[in-house]
mmCIF file of C-alpha atoms in Angstrom:
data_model
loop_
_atom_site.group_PDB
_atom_site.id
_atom_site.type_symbol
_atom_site.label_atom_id
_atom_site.label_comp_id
_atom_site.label_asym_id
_atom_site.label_seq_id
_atom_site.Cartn_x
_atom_site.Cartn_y
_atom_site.Cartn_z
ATOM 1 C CA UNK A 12 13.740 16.030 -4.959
ATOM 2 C CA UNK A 13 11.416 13.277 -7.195
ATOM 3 C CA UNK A 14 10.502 10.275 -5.821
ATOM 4 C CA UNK A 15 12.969 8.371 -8.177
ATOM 5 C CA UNK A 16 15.663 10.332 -7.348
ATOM 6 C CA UNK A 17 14.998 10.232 -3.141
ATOM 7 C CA UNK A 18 14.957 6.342 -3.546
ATOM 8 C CA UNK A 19 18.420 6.496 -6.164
ATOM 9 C CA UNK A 20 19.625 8.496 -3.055
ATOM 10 C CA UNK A 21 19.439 5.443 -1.326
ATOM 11 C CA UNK A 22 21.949 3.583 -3.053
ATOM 12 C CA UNK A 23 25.149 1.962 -1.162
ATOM 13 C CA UNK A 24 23.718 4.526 1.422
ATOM 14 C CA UNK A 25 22.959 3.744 5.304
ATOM 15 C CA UNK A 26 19.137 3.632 6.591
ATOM 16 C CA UNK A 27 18.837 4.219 10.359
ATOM 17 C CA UNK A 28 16.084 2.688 12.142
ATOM 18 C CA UNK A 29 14.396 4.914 14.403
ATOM 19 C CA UNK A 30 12.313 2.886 16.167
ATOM 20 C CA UNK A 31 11.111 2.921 20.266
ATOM 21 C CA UNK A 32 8.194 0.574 21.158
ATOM 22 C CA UNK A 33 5.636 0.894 24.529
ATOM 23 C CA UNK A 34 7.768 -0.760 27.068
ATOM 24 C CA UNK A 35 10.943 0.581 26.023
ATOM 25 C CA UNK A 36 12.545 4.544 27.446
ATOM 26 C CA UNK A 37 12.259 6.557 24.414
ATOM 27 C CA UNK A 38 9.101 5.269 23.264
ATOM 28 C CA UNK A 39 8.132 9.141 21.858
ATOM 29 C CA UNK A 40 7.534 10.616 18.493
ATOM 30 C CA UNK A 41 9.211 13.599 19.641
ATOM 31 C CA UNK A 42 11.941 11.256 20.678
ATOM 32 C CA UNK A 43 11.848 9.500 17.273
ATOM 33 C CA UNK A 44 12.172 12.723 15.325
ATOM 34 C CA UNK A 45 15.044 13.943 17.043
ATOM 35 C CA UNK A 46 16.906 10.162 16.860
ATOM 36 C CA UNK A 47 16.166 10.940 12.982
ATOM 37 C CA UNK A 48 17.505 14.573 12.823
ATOM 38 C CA UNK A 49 20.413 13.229 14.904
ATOM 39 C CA UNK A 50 20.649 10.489 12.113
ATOM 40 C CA UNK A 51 20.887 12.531 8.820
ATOM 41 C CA UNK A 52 23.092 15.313 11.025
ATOM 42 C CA UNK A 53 25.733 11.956 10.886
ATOM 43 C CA UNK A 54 24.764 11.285 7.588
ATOM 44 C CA UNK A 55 21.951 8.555 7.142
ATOM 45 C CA UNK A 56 20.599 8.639 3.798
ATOM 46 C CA UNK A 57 16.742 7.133 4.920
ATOM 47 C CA UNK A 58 15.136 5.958 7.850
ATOM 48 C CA UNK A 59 13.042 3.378 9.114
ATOM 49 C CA UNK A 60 10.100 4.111 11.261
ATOM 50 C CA UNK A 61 7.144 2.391 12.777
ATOM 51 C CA UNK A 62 3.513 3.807 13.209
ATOM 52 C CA UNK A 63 2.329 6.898 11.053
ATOM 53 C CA UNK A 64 2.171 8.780 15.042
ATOM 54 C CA UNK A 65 6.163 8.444 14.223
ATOM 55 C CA UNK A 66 6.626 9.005 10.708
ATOM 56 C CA UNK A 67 5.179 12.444 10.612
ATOM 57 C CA UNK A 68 7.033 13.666 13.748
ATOM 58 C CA UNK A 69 10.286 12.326 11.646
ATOM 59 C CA UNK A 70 8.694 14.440 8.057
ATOM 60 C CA UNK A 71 9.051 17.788 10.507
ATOM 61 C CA UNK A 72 12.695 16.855 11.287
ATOM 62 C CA UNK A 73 14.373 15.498 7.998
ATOM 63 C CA UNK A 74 13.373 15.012 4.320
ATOM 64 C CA UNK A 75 15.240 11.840 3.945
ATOM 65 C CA UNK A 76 13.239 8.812 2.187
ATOM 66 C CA UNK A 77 11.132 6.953 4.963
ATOM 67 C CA UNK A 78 10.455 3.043 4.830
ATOM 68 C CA UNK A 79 7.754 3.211 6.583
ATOM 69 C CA UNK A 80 5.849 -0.315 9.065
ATOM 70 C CA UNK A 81 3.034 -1.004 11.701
ATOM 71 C CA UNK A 82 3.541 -3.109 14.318
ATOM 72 C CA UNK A 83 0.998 -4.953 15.640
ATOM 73 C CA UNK A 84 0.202 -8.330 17.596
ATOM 74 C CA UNK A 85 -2.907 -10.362 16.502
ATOM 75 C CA UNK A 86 -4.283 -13.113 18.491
ATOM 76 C CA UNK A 87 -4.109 -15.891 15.572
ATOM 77 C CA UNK A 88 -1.001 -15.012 13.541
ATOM 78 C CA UNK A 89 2.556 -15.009 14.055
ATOM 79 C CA UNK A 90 2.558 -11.564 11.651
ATOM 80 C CA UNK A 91 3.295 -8.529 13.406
ATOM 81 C CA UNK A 92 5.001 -5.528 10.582
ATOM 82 C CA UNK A 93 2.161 -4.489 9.219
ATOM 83 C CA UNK A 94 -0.128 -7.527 9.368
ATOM 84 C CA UNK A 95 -3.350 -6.104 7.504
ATOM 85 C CA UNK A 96 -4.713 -3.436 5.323
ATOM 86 C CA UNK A 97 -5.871 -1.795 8.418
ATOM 87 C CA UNK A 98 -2.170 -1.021 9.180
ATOM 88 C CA UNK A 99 -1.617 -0.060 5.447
ATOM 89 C CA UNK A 100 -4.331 2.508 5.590
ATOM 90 C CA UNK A 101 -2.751 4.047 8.609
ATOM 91 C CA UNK A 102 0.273 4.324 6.547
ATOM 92 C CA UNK A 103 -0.887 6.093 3.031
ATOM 93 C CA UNK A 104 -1.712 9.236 4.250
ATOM 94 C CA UNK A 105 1.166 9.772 5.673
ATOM 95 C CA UNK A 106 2.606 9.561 2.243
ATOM 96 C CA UNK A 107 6.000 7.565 3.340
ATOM 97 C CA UNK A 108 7.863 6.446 0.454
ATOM 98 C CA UNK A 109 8.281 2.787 1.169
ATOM 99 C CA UNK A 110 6.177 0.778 3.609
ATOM 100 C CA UNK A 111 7.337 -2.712 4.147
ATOM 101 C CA UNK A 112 5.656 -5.441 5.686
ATOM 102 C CA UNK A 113 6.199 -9.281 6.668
ATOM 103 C CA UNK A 114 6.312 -11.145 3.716
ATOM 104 C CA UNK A 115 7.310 -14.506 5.271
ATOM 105 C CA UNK A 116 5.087 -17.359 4.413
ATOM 106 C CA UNK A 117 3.270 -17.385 7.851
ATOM 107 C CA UNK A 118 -0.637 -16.596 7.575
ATOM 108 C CA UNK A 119 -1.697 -13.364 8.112
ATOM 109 C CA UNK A 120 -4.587 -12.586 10.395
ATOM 110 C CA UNK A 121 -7.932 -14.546 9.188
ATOM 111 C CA UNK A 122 -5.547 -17.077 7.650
ATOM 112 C CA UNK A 123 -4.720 -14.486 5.152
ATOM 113 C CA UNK A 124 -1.819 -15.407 2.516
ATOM 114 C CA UNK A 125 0.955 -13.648 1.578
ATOM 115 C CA UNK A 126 0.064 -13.596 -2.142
ATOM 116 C CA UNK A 127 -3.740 -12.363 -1.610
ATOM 117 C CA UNK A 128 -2.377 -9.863 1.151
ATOM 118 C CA UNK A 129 0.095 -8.165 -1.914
ATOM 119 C CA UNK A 130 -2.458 -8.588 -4.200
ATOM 120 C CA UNK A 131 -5.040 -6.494 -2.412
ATOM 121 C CA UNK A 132 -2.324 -3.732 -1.571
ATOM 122 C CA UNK A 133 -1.942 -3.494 -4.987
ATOM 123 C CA UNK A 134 -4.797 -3.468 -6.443
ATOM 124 C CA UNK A 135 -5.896 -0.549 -4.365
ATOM 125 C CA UNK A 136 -2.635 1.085 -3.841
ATOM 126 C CA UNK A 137 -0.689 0.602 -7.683
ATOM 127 C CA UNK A 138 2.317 3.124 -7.142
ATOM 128 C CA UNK A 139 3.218 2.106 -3.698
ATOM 129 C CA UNK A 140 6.723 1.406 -2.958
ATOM 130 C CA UNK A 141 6.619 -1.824 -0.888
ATOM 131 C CA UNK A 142 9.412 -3.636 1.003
ATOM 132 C CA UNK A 143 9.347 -7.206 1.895
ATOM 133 C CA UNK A 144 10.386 -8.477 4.990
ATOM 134 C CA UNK A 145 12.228 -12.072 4.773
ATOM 135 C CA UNK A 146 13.277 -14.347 6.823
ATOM 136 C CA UNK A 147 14.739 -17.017 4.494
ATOM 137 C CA UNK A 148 16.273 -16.782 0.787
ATOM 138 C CA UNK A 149 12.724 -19.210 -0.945
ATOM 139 C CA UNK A 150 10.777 -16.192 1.216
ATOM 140 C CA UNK A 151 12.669 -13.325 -0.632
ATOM 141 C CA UNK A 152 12.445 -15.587 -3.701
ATOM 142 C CA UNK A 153 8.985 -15.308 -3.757
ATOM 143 C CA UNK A 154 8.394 -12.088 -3.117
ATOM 144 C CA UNK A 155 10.503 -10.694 -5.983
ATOM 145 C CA UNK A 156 8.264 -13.132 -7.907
ATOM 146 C CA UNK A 157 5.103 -11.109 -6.550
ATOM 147 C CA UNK A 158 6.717 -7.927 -7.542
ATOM 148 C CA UNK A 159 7.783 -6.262 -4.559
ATOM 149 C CA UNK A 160 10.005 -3.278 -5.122
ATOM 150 C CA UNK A 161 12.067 -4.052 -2.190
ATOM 151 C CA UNK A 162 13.415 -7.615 -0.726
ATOM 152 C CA UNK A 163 14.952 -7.428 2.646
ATOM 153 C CA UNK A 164 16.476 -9.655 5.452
ATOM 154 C CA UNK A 165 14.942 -8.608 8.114
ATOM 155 C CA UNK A 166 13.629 -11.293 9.324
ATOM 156 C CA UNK A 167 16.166 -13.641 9.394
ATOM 157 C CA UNK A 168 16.641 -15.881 12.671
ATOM 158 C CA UNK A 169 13.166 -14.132 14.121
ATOM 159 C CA UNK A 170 10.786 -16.970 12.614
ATOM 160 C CA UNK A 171 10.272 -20.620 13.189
ATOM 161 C CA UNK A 172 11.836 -21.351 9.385
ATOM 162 C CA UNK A 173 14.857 -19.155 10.206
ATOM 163 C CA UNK A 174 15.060 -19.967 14.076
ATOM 164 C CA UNK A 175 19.038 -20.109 14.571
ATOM 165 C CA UNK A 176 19.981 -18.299 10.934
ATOM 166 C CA UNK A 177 21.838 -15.276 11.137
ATOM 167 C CA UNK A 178 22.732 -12.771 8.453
ATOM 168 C CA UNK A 179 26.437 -12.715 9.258
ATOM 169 C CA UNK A 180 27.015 -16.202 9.147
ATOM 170 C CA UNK A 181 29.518 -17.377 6.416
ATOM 171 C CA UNK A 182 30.173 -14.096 5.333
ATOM 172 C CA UNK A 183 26.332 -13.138 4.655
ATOM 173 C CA UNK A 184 25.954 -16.461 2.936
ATOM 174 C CA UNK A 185 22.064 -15.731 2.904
ATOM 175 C CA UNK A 186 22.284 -12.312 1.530
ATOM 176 C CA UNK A 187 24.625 -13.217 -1.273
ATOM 177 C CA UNK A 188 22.040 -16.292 -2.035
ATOM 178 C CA UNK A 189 19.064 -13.360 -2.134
ATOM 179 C CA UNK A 190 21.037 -11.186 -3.857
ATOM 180 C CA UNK A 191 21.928 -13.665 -6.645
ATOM 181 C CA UNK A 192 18.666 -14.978 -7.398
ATOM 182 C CA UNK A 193 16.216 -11.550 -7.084
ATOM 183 C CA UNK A 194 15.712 -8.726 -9.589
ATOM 184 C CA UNK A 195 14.406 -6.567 -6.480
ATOM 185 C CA UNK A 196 16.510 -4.470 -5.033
ATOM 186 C CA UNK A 197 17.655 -6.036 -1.659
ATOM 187 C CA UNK A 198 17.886 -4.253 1.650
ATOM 188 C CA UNK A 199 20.486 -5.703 4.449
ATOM 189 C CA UNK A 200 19.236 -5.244 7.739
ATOM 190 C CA UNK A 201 19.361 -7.493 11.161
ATOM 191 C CA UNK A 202 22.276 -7.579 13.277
ATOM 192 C CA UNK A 203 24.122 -5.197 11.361
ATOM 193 C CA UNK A 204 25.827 -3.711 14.455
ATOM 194 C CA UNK A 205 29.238 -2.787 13.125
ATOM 195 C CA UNK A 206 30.547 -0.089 10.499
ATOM 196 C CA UNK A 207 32.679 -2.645 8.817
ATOM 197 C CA UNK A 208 29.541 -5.183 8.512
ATOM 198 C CA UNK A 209 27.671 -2.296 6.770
ATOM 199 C CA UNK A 210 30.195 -1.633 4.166
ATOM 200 C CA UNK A 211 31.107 -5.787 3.565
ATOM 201 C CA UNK A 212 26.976 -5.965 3.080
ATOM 202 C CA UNK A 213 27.136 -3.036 -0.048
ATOM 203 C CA UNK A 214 30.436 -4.488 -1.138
ATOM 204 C CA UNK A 215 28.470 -7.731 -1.530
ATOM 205 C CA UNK A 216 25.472 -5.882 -3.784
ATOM 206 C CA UNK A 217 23.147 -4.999 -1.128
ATOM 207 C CA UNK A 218 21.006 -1.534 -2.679
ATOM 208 C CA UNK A 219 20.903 -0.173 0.823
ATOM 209 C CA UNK A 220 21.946 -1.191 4.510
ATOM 210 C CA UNK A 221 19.208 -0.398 7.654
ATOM 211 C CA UNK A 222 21.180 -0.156 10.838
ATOM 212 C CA UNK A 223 18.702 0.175 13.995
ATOM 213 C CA UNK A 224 19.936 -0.838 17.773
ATOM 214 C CA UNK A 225 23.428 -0.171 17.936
ATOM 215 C CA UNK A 226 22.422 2.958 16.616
ATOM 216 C CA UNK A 227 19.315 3.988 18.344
ATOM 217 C CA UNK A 228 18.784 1.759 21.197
ATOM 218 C CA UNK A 229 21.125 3.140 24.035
ATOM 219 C CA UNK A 230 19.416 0.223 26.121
ATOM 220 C CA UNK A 231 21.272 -2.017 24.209
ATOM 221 C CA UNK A 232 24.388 -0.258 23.787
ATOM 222 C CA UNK A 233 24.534 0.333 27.544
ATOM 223 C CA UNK A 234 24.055 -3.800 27.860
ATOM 224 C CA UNK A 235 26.765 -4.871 25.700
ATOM 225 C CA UNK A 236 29.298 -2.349 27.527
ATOM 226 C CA UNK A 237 27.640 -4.302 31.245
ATOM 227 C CA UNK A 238 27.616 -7.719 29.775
ATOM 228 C CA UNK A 239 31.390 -7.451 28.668
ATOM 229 C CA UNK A 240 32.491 -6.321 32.100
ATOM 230 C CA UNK A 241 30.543 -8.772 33.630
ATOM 231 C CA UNK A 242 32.814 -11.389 31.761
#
């Protein structure tokens, strides 16, 4: 399959998120790779995976389109998906088809700004898909102005300017303001933890919907079965 079809396959489709980090059980490529197979076997159309360790275990398993991220703390910034070029260059060889990173308007490490962070991924990397991570609708905004391929909400309610936002809220009021005012095609994700949310988010224009915890966390499944009982 061409590139430009794999990422067409992606339309009104469902990305999983396959995703484990350190402290969590089934922190494991091998782990990952299976969650993936497991994925497509139900019918996800893409995944979502973080560090390159990951992403090629998942390229044995499946041949769906990967968006591909780094996480990693730094000392002096509040950026953690794949923060600096260092991250970037652990990504290329790899040869994922998308890799997004924060593009909120929080410095990068060495008080590095969004706009010279893009610009230096593309000036070295031209034909790179790249996904931005938002947390608010002037965020995504800006980034379709940079030229990212890829808005999404990912971000939304994890930053200081989003702190209590959620992408539900008012029927996806914030993805139907990104989706209204971009030229990029947007990608719903965060919170998306129901089948009926998925489909109301491509109903509403989203390109593509990433579903990751209530899919691949069993942690968190298991909690919201305890927590209701609890009640």
């Amino acid at each position: 399959m061409s590139d430009s079809k794999k990422i067409e396959s992606l339309k009104g489709k469902l990305i999983v998120s396959c995703q484990a980090l350190a402290d969590e059980p089934l922190h494991s490529s091998f782990i990952m790779g299976r969650m993936a197979r497991a994925a497509k076997v139900g019918g996800a159309s893409g995944i979502r995976a973080n560090t390159s360790e990951d992403i090629r275990e998942i390229q044995k398993e499946v041949d769906l389109p990967i968006i591909g991220i780094v996480k990693r703390d730094y000392d002096d910034s509040k950026v953690y998906i794949t923060p600096t070029m260092a991250e970037v260059e652990e990504l290329i060889p790899t040869n994922v088809d998308i890799i997004a990173l924060d593009a909120t308007g929080d410095l990068r490490p060495n008080e590095l700004s969004l706009d010279d962070f893009y610009k230096e991924i593309r000036d070295k990397y031209p034909d790179q898909l790249l996904m931005a991570d938002c947390s608010t609708v002037e965020e995504a905004i800006h980034a379709d102005e940079l030229g990212f391929d890829f808005v999404g909400t990912t971000l939304v309610g994890y930053t200081d300017q989003s702190r209590g936002d959620k992408i539900e809220e008012d029927d996806f009021a914030i993805l139907r303001e990104i989706i209204k005012n971009v030229n990029a095609r947007v990608i719903a994700e965060g919170n998306i933890n129901t089948p009926e949310k998925a489909k109301r988010v491509i109903d509403l224009g989203a390109y593509s919907v990433v579903v990751g915890s209530i899919i691949t966390r069993p942690q968190v499944i298991t909690k919201n079965f305890v927590d209701k009982l609890a009640e």
